[in-house]
Coordinates of C-alpha atoms and ligand atoms in Angstrom, one line a residue:
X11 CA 81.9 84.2 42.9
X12 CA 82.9 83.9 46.4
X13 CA 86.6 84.6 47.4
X14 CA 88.3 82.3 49.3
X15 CA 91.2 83.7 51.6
X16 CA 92.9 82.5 54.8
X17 CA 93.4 85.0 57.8
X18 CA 95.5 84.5 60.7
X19 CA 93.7 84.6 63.7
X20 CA 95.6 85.7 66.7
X21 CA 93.8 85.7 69.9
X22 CA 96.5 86.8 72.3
X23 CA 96.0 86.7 76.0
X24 CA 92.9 87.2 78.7
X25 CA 89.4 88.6 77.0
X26 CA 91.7 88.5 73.1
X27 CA 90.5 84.6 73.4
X28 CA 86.8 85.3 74.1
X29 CA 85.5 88.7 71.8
X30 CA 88.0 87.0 69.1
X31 CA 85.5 83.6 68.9
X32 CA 82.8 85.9 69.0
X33 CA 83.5 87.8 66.0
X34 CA 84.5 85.1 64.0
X35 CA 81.0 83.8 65.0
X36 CA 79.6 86.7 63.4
X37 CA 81.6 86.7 60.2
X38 CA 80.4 83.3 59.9
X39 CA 76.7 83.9 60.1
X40 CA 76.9 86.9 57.8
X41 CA 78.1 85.0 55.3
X42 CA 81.8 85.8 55.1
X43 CA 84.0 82.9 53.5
X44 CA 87.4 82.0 54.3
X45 CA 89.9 80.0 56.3
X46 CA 91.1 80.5 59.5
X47 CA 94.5 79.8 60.7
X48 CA 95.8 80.5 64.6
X49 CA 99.3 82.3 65.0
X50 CA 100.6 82.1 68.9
X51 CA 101.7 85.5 69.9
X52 CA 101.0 87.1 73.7
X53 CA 102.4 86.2 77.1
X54 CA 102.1 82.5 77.1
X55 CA 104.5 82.2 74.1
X56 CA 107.2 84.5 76.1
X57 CA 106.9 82.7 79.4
X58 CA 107.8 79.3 77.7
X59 CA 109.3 79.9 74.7
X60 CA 110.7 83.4 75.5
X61 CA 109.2 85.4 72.6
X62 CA 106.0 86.5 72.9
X63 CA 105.8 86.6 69.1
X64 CA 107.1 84.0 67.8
X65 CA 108.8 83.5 64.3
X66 CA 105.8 80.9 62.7
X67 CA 103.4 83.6 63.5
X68 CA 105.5 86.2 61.7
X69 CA 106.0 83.7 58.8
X70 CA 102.2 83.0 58.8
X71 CA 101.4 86.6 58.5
X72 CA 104.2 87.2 55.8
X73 CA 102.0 84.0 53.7
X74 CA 98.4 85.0 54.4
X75 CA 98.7 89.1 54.6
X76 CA 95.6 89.3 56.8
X77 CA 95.4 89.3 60.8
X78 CA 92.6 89.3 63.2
X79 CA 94.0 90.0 66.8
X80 CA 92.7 89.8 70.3
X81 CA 94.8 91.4 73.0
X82 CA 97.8 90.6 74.8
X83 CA 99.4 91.3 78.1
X84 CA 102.2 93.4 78.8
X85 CA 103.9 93.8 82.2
X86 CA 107.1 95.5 82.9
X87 CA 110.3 94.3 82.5
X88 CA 111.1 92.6 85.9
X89 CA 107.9 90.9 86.4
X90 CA 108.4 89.6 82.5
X91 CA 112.1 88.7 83.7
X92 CA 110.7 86.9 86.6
X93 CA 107.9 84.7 85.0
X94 CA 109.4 83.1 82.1
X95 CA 110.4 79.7 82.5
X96 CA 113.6 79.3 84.4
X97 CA 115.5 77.7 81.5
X98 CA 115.4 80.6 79.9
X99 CA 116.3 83.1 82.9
X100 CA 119.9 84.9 82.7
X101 CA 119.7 84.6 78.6
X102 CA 119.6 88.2 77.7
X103 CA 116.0 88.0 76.6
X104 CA 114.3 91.2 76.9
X105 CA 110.7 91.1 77.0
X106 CA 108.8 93.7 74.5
X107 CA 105.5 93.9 73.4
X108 CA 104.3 91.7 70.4
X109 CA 101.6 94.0 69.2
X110 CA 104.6 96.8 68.5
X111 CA 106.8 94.4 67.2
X112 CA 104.6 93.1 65.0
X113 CA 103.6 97.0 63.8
X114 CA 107.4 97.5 63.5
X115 CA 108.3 94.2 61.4
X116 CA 105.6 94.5 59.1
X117 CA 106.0 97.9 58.8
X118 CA 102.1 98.8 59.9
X119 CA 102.5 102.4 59.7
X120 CA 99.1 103.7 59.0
X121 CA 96.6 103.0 62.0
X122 CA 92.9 103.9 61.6
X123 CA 90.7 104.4 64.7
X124 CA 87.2 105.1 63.3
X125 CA 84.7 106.5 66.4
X126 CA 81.0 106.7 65.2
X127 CA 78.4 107.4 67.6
X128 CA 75.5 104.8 68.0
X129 CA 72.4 105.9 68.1
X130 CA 70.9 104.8 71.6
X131 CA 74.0 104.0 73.2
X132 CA 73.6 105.1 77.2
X133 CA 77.4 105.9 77.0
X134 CA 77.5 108.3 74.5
X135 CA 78.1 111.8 75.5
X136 CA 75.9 114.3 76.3
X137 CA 76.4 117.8 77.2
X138 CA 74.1 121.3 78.2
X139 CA 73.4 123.5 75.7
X140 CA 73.1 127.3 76.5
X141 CA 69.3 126.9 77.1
X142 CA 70.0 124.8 80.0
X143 CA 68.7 121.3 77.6
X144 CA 70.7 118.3 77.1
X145 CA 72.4 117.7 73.9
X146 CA 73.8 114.6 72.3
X147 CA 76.4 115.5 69.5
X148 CA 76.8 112.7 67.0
X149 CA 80.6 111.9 66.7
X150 CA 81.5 111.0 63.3
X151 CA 85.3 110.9 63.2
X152 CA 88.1 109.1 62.3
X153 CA 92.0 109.3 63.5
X154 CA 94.4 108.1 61.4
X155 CA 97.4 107.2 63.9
X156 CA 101.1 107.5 62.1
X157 CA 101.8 104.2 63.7
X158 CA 105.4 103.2 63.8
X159 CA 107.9 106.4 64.5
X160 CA 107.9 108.8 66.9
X161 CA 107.9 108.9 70.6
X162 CA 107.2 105.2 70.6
X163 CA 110.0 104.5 67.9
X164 CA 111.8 102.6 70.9
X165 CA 115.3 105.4 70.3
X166 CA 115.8 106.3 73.8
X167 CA 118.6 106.4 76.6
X168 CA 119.5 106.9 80.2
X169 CA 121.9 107.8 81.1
X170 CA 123.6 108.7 78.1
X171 CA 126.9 108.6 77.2
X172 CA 129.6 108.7 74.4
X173 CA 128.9 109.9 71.5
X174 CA 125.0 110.3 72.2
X175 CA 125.8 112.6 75.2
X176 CA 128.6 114.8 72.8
X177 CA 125.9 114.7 69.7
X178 CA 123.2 116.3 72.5
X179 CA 125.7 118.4 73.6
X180 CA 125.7 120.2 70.6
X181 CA 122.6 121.8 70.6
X182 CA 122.5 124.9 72.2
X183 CA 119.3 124.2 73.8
X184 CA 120.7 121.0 75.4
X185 CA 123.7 123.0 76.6
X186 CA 121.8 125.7 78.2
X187 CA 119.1 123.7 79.8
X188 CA 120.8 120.2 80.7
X189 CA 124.1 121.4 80.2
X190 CA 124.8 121.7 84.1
X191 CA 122.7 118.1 84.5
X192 CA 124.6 115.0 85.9
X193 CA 124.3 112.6 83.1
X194 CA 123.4 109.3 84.8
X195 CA 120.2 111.7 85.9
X196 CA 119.1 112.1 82.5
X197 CA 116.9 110.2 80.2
X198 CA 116.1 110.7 76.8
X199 CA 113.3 109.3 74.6
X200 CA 113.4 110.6 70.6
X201 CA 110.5 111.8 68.6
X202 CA 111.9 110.4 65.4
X203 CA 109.4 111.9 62.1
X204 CA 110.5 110.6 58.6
X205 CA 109.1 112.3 55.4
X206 CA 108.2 108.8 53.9
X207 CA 106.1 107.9 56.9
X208 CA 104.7 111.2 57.3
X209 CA 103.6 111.4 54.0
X210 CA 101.7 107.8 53.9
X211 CA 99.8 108.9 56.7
X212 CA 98.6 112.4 55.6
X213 CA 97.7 111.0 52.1
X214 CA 96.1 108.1 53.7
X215 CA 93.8 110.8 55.6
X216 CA 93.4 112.8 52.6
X217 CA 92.3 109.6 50.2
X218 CA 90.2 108.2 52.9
X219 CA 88.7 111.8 53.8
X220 CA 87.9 112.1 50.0
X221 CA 86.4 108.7 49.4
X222 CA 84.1 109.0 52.3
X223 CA 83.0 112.4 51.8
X224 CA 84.7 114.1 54.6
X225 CA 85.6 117.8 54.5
X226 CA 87.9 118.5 57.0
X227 CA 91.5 116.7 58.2
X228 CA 92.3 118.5 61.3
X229 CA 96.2 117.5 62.0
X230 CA 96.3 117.0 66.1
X231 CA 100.2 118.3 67.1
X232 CA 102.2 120.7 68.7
X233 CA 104.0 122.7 65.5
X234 CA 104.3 125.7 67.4
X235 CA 106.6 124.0 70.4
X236 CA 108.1 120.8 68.9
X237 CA 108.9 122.7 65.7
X238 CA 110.6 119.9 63.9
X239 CA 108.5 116.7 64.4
X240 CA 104.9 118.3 64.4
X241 CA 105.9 121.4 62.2
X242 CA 107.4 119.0 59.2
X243 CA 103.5 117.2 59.6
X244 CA 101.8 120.3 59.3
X245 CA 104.0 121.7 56.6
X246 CA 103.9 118.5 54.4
X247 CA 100.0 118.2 55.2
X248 CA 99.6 121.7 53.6
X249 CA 101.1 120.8 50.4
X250 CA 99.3 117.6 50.0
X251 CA 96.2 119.6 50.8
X252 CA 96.5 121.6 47.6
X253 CA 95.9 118.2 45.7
X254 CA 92.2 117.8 47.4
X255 CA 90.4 121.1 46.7
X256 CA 86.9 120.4 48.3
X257 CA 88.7 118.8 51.9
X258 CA 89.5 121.8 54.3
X259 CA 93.0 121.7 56.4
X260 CA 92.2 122.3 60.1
X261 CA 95.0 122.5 62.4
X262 CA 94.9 121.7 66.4
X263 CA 97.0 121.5 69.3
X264 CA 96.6 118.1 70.8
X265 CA 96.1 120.1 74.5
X266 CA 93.3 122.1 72.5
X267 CA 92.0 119.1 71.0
X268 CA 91.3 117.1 74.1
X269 CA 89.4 120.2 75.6
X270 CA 87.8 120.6 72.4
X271 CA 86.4 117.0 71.5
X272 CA 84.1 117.3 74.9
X273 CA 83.0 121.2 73.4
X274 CA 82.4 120.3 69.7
X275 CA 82.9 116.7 68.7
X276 CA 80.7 117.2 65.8
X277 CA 82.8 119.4 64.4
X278 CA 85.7 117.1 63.2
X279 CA 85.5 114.7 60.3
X280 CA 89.0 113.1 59.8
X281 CA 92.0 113.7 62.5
X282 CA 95.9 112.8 61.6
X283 CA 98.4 112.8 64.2
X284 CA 102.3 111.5 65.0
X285 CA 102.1 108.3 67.5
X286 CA 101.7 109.0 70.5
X287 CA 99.3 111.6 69.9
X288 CA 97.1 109.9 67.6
X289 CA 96.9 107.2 70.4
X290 CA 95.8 110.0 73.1
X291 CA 93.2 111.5 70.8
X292 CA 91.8 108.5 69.6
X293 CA 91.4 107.4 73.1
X294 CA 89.7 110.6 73.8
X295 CA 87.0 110.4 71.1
X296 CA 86.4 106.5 72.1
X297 CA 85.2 107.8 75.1
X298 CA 82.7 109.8 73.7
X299 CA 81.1 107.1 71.8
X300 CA 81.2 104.2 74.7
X301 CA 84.9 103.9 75.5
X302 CA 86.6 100.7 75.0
X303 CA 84.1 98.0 74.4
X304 CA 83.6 100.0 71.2
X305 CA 86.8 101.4 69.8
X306 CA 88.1 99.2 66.6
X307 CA 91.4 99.9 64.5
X308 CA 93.1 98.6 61.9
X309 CA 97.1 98.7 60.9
X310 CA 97.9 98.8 57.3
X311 CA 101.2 98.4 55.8
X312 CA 102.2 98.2 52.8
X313 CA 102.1 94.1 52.6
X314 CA 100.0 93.0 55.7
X315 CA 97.0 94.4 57.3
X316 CA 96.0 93.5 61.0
X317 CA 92.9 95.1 62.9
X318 CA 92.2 94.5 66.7
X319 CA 90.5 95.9 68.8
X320 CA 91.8 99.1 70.8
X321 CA 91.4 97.8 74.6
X322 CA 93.7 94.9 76.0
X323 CA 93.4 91.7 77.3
X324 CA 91.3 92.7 80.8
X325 CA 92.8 89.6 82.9
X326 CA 90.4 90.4 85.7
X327 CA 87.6 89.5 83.6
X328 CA 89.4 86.3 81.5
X329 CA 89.0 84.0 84.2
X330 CA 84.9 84.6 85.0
X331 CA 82.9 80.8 84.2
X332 CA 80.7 83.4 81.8
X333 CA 82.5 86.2 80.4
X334 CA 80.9 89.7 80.5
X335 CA 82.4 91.9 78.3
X336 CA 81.9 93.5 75.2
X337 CA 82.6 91.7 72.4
X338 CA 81.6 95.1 69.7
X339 CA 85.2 96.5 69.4
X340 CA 86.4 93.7 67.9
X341 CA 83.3 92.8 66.0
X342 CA 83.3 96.4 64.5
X343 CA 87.3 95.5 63.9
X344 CA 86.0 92.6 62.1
X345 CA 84.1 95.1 60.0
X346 CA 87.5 97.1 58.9
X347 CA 89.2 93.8 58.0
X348 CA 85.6 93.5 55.5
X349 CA 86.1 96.7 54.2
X350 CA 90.3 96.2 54.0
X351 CA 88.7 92.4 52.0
X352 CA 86.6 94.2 50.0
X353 CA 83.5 92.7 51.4
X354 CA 81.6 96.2 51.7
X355 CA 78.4 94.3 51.7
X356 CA 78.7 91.9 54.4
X357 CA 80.3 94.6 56.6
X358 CA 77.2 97.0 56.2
X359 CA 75.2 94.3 57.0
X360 CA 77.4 93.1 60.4
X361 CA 77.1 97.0 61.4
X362 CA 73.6 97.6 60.7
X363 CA 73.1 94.4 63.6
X364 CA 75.5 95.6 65.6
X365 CA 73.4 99.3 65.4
X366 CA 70.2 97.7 65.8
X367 CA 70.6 95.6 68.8
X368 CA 72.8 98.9 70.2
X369 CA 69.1 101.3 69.4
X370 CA 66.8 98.3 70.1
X371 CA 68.6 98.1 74.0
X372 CA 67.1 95.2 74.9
X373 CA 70.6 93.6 75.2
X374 CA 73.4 95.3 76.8
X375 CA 76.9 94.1 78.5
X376 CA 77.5 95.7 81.5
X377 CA 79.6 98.3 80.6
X378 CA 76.2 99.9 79.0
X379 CA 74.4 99.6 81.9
X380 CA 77.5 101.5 83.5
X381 CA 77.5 98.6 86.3
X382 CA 81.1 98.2 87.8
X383 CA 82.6 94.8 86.0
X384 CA 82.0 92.0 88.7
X385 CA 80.6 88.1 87.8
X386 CA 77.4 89.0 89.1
X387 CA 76.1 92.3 86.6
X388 CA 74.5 88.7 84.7
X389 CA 72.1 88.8 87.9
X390 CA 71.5 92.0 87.1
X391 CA 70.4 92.0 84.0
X392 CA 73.3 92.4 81.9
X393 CA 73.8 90.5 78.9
X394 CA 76.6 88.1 78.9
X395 CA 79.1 88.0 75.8
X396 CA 77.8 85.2 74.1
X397 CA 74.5 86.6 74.7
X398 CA 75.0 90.0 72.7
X399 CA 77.0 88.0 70.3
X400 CA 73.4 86.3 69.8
X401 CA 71.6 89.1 69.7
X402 CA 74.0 90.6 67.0
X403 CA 73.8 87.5 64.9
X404 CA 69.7 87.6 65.3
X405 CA 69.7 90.8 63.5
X406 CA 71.7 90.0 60.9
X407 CA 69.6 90.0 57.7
Ligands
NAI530 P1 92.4 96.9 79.2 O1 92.0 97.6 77.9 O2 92.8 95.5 79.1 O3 91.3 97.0 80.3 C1 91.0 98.2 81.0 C2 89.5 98.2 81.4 O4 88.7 98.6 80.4 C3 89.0 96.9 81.9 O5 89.3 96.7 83.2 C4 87.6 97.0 81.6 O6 87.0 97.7 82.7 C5 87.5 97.8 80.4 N1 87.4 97.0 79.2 C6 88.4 96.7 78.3 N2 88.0 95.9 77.3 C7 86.6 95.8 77.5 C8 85.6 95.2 76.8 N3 85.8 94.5 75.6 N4 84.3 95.2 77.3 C9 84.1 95.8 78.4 N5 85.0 96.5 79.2 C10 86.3 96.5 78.7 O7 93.6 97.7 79.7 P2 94.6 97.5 81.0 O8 93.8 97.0 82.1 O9 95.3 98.8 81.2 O10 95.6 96.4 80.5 C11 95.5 95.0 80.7 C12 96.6 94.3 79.9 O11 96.3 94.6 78.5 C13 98.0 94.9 80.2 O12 98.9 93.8 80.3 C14 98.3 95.8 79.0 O13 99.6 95.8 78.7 C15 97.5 95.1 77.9 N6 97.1 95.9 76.8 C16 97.2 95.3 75.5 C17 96.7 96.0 74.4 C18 96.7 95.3 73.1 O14 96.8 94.1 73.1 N7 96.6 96.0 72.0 C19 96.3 97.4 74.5 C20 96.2 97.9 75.9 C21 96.6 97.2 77.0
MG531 MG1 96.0 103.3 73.7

């Protein structure tokens, strides 16, 4: 029997629009069911309304559990300040960015980042082997992204004062270091690690590493020097490891890892990280595999589930009369809300296109021709996004 389920579509700003249509082009064609309904979030929604993500989108997402997002645009706080509309100017509002508050409210603590080499892809990377030949690893790897705490937990100050200047002042380290410091030439931003959230994302490494045959989790931190954060990972990965026998515990220095994912990408199966360093390494292996016309994720809480692509909304490339870029990241996101539906069948299928038309190369957006990103790479012989979105649907079978 066919299921029947409504996802919230949220298309966001610039290119979010454009690859969002063209996945749900693809769903379509492949066969996936279900309805669609369009939640306003992004920079249109703070300029007039000012909240860029508005409470009926929230509400729609607390009904329907399931989001598909585009992109949004984020600018800093005085050019948000200056473009809203004037009736709401001097009101307090402060702009932040939607995609976090949405991760925050709905508590979408486990991101997934999955980077899988294509086969045939001119972007993947290549390097020289000792006997002077060119060798392309396959990358096969997955970051698992603790998505909500940590350095981008929003808990920061400057300029302390009060009781959060007395409170540092009681470490020793603080004293020592800053103690001498004028305090309006501070700024503080805290690395906040619970043991709930901590513990959701190792064992979602651990289950996921397990069901898909992985064996290896490498956890990408810094235990030695931020003892508390990255050392309470570590420690609670290595008791949960004792529950998953055949899965080896591989630890690495996020510094170490980025040298290391250009030496021996091969090497790492699944990788679990804090925040901010999930979001560095993920970003590192995307570029091995084609960079951000490829890289999907998904958010998971424990309620609601939204997958996007990784990259944002490009605005220099939202306004072209055809658009040019790659629609794949948020197809393949597509894919990981298929997987999240359990619709295993039509997401093997809309990946098997996706790797064909990537091997066949007959069709390519510019950014796999490596042409710079200008109107004209279409007179050139790159294919628009429509056109790849074509191609993809052709294969489907
Ligand atoms: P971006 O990811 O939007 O674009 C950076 C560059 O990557 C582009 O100029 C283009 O060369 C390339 N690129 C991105 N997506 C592509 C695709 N699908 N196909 C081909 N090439 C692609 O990042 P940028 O320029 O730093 O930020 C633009 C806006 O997006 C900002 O306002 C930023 O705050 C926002 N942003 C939003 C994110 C989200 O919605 N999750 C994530 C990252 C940035
Ligand atoms: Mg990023």
């Amino acid at each position: 029997m066919t299921k029947q389920r409504t996802i919230v579509t949220m298309p966001g700003d610039g290119i979010g629009r454009i690859v969002l249509e063209q996945a749900l082009r693809v769903l379509d064609a492949a066969g996936f069911k279900a309805d669609y309904i369009e939640g306003d979030i992004g920079w249109e929604f703070w300029c007039k309304e000012g909240n860029p993500l508005p409470d009926r989108t929230i509400k729609l997402l607390e009904k329907h559990k399931t989001g598909l997002f585009g992109a949004i645009t984020s600018k800093p706080k005085d050019e948000a300040a200056d473009e809203m509309a004037d009736e709401l100017k001097n009101k307090g509002l402060i702009y932040s960015s939607p995609i976090v508050g949405m991760r925050q409210h709905f508590n979408l603590d486990i991101c997934i980042r999955p980077c899988h080499t294509y086969k045939g892809n001119p972007l993947n990377f290549i390097r020289r082997a000792a006997n002077g030949s060119v060798e392309e690893p396959e990358v096969d790897v997955v970051i698992f992204r603790q998505n909500t705490e940590g350095l981008y937990g929003g808990v920061e100050w400057s300029h302390p004062e009060g009781i959060v200047y007395e409170a540092l002042k009681t470490h020793p380290k603080f004293v020592k270091n800053f103690g001498h410091v004028p305090k309006e030439e501070i700024s503080v931003s805290t690395r906040i690690f619970t043991k709930k959230a901590t513990e959701r994302i190792l064992r979602a490494a651990f289950n996921y590493a397990k069901k898909n045959k992985y064996n290896s989790v490498t956890v990408c931190e810094k235990p030695n020097v931020i003892r508390e954060t990255s050392g309470m990972m570590y420690k609670m990965a290595k008791d949960i490891q004792k529950e998953f026998s055949d899965i080896q515990l591989w630890n690495t220095n996020i510094d170490a890892q980025m040298m290391w994912l250009t030496k021996n990408p091969e090497d790492y199966g699944v990788i679990v990280a804090g925040n901010m360093f999930g979001d560095i390494v993920s970003d590192g292996f995307a570029g091995l595999i084609g960079g951000l016309g490829f890289a999907c994720s998904a958010n998971l809480g424990e309620d609601v589930a939204v997958f996007e692509p990784t990259h944002g909304s490009a605005p220099k490339y939202a306004g072209y009369k055809t658009s040019i870029v790659n629609p794949i990241a948020m197809i393949e996101s597509a894919c990981m809300m298929l997987d999240h539906l359990d619709e295993p069948t039509i997401a093997k299928k809309i990946r098997k296109a996706v790797a064909d038309v990537i091997s066949e190369g007959k069709t390519r957006t510019y950014d796999m021709m490596k042409l710079q990103g200008r109107e004209d790479v279409l007179t050139k012989g790159a294919a628009s996004t429509v056109q790849i979105t074509d191609a993809i649907i052709q294969k489907l079978v």
